[in-house]
Short mmCIF file of C-alpha atoms and ligand atoms in Angstrom, two decimals:
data_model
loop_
_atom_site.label_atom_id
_atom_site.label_comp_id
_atom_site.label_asym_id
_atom_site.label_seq_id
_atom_site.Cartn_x
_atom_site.Cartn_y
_atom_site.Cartn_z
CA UNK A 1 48.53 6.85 27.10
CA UNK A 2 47.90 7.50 23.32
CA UNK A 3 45.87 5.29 21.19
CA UNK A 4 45.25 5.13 17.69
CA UNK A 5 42.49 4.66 15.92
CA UNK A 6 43.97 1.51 13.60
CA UNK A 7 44.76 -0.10 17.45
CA UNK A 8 40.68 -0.22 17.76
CA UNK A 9 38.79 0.12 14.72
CA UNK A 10 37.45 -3.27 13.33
CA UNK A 11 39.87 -4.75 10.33
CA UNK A 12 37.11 -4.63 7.79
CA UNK A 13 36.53 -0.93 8.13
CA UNK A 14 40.21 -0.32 8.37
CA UNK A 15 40.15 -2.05 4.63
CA UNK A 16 37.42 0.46 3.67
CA UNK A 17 37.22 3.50 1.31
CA UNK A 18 34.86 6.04 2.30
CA UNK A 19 32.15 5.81 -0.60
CA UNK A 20 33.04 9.26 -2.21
CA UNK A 21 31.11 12.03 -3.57
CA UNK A 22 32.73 13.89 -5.77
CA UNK A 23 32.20 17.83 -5.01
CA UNK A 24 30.12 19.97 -7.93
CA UNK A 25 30.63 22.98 -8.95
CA UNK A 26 28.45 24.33 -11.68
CA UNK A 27 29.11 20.84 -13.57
CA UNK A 28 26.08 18.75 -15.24
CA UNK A 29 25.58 15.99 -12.96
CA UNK A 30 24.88 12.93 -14.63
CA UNK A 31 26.56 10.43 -12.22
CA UNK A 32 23.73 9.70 -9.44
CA UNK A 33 20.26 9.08 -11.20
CA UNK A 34 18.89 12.25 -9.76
CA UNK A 35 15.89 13.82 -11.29
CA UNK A 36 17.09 16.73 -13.71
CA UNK A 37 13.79 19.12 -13.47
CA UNK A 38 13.83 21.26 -9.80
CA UNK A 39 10.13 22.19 -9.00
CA UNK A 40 8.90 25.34 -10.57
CA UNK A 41 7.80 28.30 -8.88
CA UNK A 42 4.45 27.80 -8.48
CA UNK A 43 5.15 24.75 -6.74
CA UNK A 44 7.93 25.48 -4.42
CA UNK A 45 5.37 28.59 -3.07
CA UNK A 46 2.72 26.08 -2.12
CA UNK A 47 5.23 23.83 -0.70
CA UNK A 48 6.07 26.53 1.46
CA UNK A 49 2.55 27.62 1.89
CA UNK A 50 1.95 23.88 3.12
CA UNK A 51 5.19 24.21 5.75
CA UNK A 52 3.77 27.70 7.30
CA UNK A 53 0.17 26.07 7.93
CA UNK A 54 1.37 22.79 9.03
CA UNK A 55 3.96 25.03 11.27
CA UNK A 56 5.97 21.98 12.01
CA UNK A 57 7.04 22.17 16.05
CA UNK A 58 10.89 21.54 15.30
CA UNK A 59 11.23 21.54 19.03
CA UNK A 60 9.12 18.02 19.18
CA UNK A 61 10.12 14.80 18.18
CA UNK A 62 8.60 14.08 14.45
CA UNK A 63 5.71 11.28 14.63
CA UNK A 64 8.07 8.41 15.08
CA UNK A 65 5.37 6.19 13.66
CA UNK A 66 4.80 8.55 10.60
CA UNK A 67 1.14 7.15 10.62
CA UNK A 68 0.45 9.93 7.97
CA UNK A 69 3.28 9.52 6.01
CA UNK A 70 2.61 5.33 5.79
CA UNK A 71 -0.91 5.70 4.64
CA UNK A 72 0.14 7.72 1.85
CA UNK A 73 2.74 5.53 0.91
CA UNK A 74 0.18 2.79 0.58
CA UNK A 75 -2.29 4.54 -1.23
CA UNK A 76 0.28 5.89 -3.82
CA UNK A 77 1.84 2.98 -4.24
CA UNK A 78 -0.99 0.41 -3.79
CA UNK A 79 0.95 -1.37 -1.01
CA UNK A 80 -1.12 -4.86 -0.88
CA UNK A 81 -3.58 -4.90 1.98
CA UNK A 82 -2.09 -6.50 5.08
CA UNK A 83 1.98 -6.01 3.75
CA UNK A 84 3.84 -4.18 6.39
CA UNK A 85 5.49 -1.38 6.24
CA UNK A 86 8.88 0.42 7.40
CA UNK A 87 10.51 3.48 6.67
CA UNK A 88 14.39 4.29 5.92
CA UNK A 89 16.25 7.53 6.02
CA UNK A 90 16.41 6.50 1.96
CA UNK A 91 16.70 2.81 0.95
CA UNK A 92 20.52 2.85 2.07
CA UNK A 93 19.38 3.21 5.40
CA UNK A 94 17.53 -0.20 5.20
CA UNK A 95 20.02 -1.66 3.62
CA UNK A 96 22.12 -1.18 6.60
CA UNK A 97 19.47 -2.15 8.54
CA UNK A 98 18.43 -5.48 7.27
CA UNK A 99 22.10 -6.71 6.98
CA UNK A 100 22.38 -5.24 10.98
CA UNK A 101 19.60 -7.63 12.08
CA UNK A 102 20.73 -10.74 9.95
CA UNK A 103 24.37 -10.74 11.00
CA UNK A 104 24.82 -13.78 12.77
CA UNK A 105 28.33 -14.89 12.68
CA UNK A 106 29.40 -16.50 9.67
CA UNK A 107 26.19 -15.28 7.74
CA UNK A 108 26.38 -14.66 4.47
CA UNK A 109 24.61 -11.60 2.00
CA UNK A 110 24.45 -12.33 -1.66
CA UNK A 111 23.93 -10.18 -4.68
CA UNK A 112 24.84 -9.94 -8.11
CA UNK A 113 28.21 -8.29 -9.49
CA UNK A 114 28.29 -5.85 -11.11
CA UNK A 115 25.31 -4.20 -8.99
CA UNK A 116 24.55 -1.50 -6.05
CA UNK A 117 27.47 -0.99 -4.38
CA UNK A 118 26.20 -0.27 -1.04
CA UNK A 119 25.54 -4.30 -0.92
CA UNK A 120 28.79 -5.17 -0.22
CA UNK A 121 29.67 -1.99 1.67
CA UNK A 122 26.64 -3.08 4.19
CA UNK A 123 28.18 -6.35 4.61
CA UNK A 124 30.96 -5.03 5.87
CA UNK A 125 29.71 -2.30 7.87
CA UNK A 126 27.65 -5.77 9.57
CA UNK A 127 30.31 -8.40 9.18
CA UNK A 128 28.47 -10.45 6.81
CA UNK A 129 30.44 -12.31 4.34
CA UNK A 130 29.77 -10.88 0.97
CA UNK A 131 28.89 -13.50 -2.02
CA UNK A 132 28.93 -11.87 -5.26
CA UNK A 133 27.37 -13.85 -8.37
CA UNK A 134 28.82 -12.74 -11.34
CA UNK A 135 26.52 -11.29 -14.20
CA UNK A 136 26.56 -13.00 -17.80
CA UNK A 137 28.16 -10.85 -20.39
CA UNK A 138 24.85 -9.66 -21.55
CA UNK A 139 23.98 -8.39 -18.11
CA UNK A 140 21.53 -11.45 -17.16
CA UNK A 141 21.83 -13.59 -14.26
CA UNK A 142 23.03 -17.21 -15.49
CA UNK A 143 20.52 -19.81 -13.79
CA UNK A 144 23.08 -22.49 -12.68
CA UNK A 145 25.50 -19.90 -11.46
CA UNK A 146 22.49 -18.33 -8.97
CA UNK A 147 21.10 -21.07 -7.95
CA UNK A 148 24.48 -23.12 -7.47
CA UNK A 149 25.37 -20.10 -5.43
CA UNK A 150 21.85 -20.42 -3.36
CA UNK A 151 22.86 -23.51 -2.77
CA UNK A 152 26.45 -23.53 -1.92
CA UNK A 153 26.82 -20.06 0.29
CA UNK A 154 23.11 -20.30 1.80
CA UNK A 155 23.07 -16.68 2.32
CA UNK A 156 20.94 -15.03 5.12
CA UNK A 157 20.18 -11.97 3.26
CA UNK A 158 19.99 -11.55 -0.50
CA UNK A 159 19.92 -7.66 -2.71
CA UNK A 160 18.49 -8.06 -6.37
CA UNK A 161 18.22 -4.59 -7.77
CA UNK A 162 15.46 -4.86 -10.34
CA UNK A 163 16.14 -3.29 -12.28
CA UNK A 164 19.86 -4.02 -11.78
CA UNK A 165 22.15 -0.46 -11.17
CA UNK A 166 24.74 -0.22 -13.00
CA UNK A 167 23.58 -2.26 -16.00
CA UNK A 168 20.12 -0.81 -16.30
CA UNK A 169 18.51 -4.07 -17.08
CA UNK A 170 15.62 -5.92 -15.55
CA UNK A 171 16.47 -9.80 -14.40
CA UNK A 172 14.21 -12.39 -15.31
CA UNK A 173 11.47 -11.84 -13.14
CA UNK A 174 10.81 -16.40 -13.27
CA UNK A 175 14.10 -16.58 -12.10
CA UNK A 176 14.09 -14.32 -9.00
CA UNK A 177 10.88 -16.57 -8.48
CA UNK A 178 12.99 -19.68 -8.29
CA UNK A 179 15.42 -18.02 -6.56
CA UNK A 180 13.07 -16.38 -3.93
CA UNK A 181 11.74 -20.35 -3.17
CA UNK A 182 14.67 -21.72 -3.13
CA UNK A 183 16.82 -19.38 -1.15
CA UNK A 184 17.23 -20.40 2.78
CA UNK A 185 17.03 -16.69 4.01
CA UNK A 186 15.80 -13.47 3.70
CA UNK A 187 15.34 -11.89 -0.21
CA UNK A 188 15.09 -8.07 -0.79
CA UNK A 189 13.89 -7.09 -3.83
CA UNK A 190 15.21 -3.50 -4.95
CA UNK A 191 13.06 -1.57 -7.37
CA UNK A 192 14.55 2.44 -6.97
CA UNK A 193 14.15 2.25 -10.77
CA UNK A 194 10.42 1.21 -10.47
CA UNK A 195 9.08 4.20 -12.00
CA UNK A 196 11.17 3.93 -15.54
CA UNK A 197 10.77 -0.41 -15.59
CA UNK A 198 7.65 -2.79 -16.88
CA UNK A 199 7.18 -5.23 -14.13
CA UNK A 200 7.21 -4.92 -9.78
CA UNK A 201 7.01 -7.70 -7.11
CA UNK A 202 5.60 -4.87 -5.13
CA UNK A 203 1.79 -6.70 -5.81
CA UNK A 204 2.78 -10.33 -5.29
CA UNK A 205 5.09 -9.29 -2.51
CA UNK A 206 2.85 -11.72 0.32
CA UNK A 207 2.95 -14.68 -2.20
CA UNK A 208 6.42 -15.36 -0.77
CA UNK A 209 6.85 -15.69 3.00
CA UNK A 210 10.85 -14.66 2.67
CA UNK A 211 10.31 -11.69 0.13
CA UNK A 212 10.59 -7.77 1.03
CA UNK A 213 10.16 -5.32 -1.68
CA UNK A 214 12.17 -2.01 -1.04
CA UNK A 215 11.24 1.40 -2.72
CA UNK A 216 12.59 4.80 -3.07
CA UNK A 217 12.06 7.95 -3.53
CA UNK A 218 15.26 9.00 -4.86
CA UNK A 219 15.11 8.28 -8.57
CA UNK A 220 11.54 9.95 -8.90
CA UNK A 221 12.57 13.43 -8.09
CA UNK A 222 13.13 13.30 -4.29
CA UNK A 223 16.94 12.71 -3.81
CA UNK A 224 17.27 14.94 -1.21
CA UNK A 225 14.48 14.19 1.16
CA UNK A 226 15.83 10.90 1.86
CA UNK A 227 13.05 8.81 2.24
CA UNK A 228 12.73 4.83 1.01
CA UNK A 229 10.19 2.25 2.37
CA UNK A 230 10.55 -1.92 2.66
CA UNK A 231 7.38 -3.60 2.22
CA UNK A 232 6.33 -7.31 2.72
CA UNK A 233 5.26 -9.91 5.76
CA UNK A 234 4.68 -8.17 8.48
CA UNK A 235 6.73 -11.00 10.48
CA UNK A 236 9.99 -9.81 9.21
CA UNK A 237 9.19 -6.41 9.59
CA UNK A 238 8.30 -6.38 12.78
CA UNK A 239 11.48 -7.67 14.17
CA UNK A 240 13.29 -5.08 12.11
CA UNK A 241 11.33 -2.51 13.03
CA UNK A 242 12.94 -3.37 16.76
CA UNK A 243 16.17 -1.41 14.77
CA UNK A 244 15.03 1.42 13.19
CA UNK A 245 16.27 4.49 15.12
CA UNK A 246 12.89 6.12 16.77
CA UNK A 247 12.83 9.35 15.15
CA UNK A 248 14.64 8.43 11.47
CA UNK A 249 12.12 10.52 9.80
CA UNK A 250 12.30 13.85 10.08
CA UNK A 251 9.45 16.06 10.64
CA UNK A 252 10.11 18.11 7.76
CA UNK A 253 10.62 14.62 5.58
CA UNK A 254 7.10 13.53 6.50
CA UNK A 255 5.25 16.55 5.69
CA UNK A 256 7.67 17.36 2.49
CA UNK A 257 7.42 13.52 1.50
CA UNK A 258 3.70 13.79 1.76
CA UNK A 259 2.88 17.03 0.12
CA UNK A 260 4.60 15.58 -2.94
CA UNK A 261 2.86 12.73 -2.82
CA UNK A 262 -0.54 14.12 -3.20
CA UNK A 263 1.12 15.46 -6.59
CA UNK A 264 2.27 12.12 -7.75
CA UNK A 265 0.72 12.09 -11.30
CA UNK A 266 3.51 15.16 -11.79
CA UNK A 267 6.45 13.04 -11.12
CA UNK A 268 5.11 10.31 -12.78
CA UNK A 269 4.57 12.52 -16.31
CA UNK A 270 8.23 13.97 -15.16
CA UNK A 271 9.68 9.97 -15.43
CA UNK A 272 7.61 8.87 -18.59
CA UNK A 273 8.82 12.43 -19.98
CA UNK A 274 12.99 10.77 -19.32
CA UNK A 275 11.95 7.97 -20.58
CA UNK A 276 10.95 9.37 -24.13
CA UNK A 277 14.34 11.25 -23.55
CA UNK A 278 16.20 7.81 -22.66
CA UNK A 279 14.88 6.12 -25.81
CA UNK A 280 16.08 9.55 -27.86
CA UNK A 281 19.43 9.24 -26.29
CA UNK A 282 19.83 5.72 -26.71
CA UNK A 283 19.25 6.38 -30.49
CA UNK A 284 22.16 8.69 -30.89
CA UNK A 285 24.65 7.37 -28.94
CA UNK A 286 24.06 3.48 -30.92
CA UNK A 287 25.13 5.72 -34.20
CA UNK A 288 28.47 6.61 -32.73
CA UNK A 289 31.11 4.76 -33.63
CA UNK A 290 32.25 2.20 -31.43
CA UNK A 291 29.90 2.88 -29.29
CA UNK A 292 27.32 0.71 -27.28
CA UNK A 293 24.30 2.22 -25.78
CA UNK A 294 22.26 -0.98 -24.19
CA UNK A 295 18.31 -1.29 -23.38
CA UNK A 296 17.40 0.13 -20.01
CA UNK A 297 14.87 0.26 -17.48
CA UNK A 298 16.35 3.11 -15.34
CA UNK A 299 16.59 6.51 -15.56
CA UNK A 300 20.18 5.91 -16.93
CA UNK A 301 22.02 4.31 -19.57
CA UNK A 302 25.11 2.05 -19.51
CA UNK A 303 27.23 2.49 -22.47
CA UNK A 304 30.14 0.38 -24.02
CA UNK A 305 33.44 2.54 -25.18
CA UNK A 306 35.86 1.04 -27.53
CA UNK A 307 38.29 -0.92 -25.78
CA UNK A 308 40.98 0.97 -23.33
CA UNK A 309 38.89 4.27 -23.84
CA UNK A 310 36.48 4.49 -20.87
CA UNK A 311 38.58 6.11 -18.39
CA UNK A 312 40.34 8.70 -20.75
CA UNK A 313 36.29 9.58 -22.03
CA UNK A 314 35.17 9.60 -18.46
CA UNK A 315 38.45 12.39 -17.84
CA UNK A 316 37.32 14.33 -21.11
CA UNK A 317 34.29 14.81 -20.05
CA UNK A 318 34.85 15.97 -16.82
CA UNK A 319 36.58 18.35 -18.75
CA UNK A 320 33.81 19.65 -20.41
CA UNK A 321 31.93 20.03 -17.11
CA UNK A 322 29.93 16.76 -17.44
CA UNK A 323 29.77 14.03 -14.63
CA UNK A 324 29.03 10.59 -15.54
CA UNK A 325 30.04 7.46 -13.51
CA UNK A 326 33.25 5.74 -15.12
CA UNK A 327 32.12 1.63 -14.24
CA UNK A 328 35.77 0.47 -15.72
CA UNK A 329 38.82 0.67 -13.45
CA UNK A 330 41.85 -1.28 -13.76
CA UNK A 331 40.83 -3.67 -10.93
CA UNK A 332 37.96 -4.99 -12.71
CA UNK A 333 38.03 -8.84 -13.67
CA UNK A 334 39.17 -9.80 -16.86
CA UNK A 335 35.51 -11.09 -17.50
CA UNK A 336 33.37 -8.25 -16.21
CA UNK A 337 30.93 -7.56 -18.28
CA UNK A 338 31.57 -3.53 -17.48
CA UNK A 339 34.82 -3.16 -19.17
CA UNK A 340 35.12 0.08 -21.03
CA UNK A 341 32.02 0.96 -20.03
CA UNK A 342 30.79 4.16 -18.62
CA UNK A 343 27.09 4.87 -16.91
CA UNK A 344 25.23 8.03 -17.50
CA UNK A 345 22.33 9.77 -16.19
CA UNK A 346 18.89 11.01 -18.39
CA UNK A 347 19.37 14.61 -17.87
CA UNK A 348 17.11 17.39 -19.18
CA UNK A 349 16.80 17.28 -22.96
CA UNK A 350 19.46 19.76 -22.79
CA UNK A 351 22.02 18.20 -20.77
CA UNK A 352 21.86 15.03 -23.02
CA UNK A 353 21.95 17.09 -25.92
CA UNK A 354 25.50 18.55 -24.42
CA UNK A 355 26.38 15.26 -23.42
CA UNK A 356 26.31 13.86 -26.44
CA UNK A 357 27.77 16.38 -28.28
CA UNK A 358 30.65 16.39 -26.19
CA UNK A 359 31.30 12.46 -26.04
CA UNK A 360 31.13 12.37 -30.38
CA UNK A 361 33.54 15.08 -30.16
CA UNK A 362 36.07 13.10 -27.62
CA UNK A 363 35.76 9.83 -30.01
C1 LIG B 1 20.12 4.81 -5.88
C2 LIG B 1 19.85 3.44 -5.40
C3 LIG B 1 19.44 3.20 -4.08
C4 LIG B 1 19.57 4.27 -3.01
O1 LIG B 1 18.46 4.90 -2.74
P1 LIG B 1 18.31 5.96 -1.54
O2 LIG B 1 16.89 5.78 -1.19
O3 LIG B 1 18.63 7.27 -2.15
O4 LIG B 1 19.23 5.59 -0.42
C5 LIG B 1 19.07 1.92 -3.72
N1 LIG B 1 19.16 0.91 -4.60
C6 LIG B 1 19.59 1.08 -5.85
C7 LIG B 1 19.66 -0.09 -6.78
C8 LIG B 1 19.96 2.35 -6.29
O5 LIG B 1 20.43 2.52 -7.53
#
């Protein structure tokens, strides 16, 4: 007997595309908000100075509590006293998780559109029903249309990335406050893009009894250890907690995670240094003609191309060896607020020197 695997593989992942990455080679990756500066040296010796003495026992199971790992995490951060805490394999990972432990059938997740993709992704992966509420044209979240949506879907589970990726802005922080009150489930408040934004839940997270903050290290300079954090009343976290994988941490995570932690002030000085570079950036590409470069609170920028032009910019400068993230595509809504535009990573003062010069010479 032969079977297939579209005879037994749920509907909703049959509709799916695999969320691709494209392959690099030698290119200058400005398309996933990763830190541009690798560790120097000096650095990278005592890191693996730190990994010799620690001699991690790979044939153990890490700490599946990562007891160390937490308390530094709270300390860095200045995780309120008496929040809980979990860990994810990066935020994605809790992402997955959250919507995993909400789906009740018929339950609904809610976020804004245009925002982090892997929002509506989840709710598929889950079976959630996915209720996107549509951004103004400036980016902002319209009042009535949120909280008529609150209202109308009552979602189990709601994602507001604050700031908000792919538009770089911050929403009204009064409004998620209404909205936190007067939503009937769960809200997770996303702040990857703490580090480069003015304001954080993270300190009034217990003030709500529905509200989780999530964090990342990702967008500070740690892409690739994988490691993001939900925070809030210990309640929720708990019964989450019940579906975290034992050992989702590895061991070399943990100590990795916390030897760069103890040199914190460094990757802060690294994000207030992209931020001077973001502001620089922003400058140059709002003299362009035609072009757009709006206010952001991320380590990225979300630029407007003159009508029809995104995609064929986005092709050029692949050309030229540069990666950004094309946010137009022909499926778009007539009223998305992301037509023609295209989203691009700070890089090194060098890479957005190249970038630049490459997108005034495509115009
Ligand atoms: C990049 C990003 C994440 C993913 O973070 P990981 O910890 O790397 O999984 C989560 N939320 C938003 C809004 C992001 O832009």
């Amino acid at each position: 007997m032969t079977v297939t695997p579209e005879q037994l593989i749920r509907d909703e992942i049959l509709a799916l595309q695999a969320y691709s990455v494209a392959p690099t080679r030698g290119q200058v990756k400005l398309d996933a908000m990763e830190n541009p500066y690798p560790w120097p040296g000096a650095l990278l010796d005592d890191w693996l100075q730190m990994l010799r003495e620690a001699g991690p026992a790979l044939n153990r199971y890490p700490d599946a509590g990562a007891v160390e790992l937490k308390r530094q995490l709270r300390q860095t951060f200045q995780v309120p006293d008496g929040a809980g805490l979990i860990l994810g394999n990066g935020s994605d990972e809790l992402i997955q998780l959250s919507a995993l432990a909400l789906a009740r059938p018929g339950a609904v997740l809610l976020a804004p559109e245009p925002s982090f993709v892997m929002y509506r992704m989840v709710a598929s992966f889950a079976g959630l029903d996915f209720a996107p509420v549509p951004l103004s044209q400036d980016f902002s979240l319209d009042p009535d249309v949120l909280l008529r949506n609150l209202r109308q879907r009552q979602p189990a589970l709601c994602f507001f990335a604050y700031p908000n990726n792919p538009t770089g802005n911050r929403f009204d922080p009064a409004l998620l406050d209404e909205a936190i009150r007067s939503a009937p489930g769960l809200v997770i408040i996303d702040e990857a893009y703490c580090a480069y934004s003015e304001h954080s839940f993270l300190s009034d997270v217990l003030r709500y009894d529905n509200l989780l903050v999530m964090r990342t290290l990702s967008k500070i300079g740690l892409a690739g250890l994988r490691l993001g954090f939900l925070c809030g009343p210990q309640n929720w976290l708990s019964q989450l907690e019940k579906l975290r994988l034992p050992y989702n941490i590895s061991t070399l995570t943990q100590l990795s995670a916390g030897f760069a932690l103890r040199r914190y002030p460094q990757l802060s000085a690294q994000a207030e240094r992209l931020k001077v570079l973001r502001r620089e950036l922003r400058y140059r590409l709002n003299a362009l003609p035609g072009i757009t470069a709006y206010p952001s609170e991320t380590n990225f920028l979300t630029l407007r191309c003159p009508p029809g032009r995104a995609q064929v910019l986005h092709r050029g400068l692949r050309e030229h060896g540069l990666l950004v993230k094309c946010l137009h595509a022909e499926t778009l809504p007539a009223a998305s607020p992301v037509r023609d535009c295209l989203r691009v990573t700070i890089g090194s003062e060098t890479e957005n020197i190249l970038f630049f010069r490459s997108l005034s010479s495509l115009l």
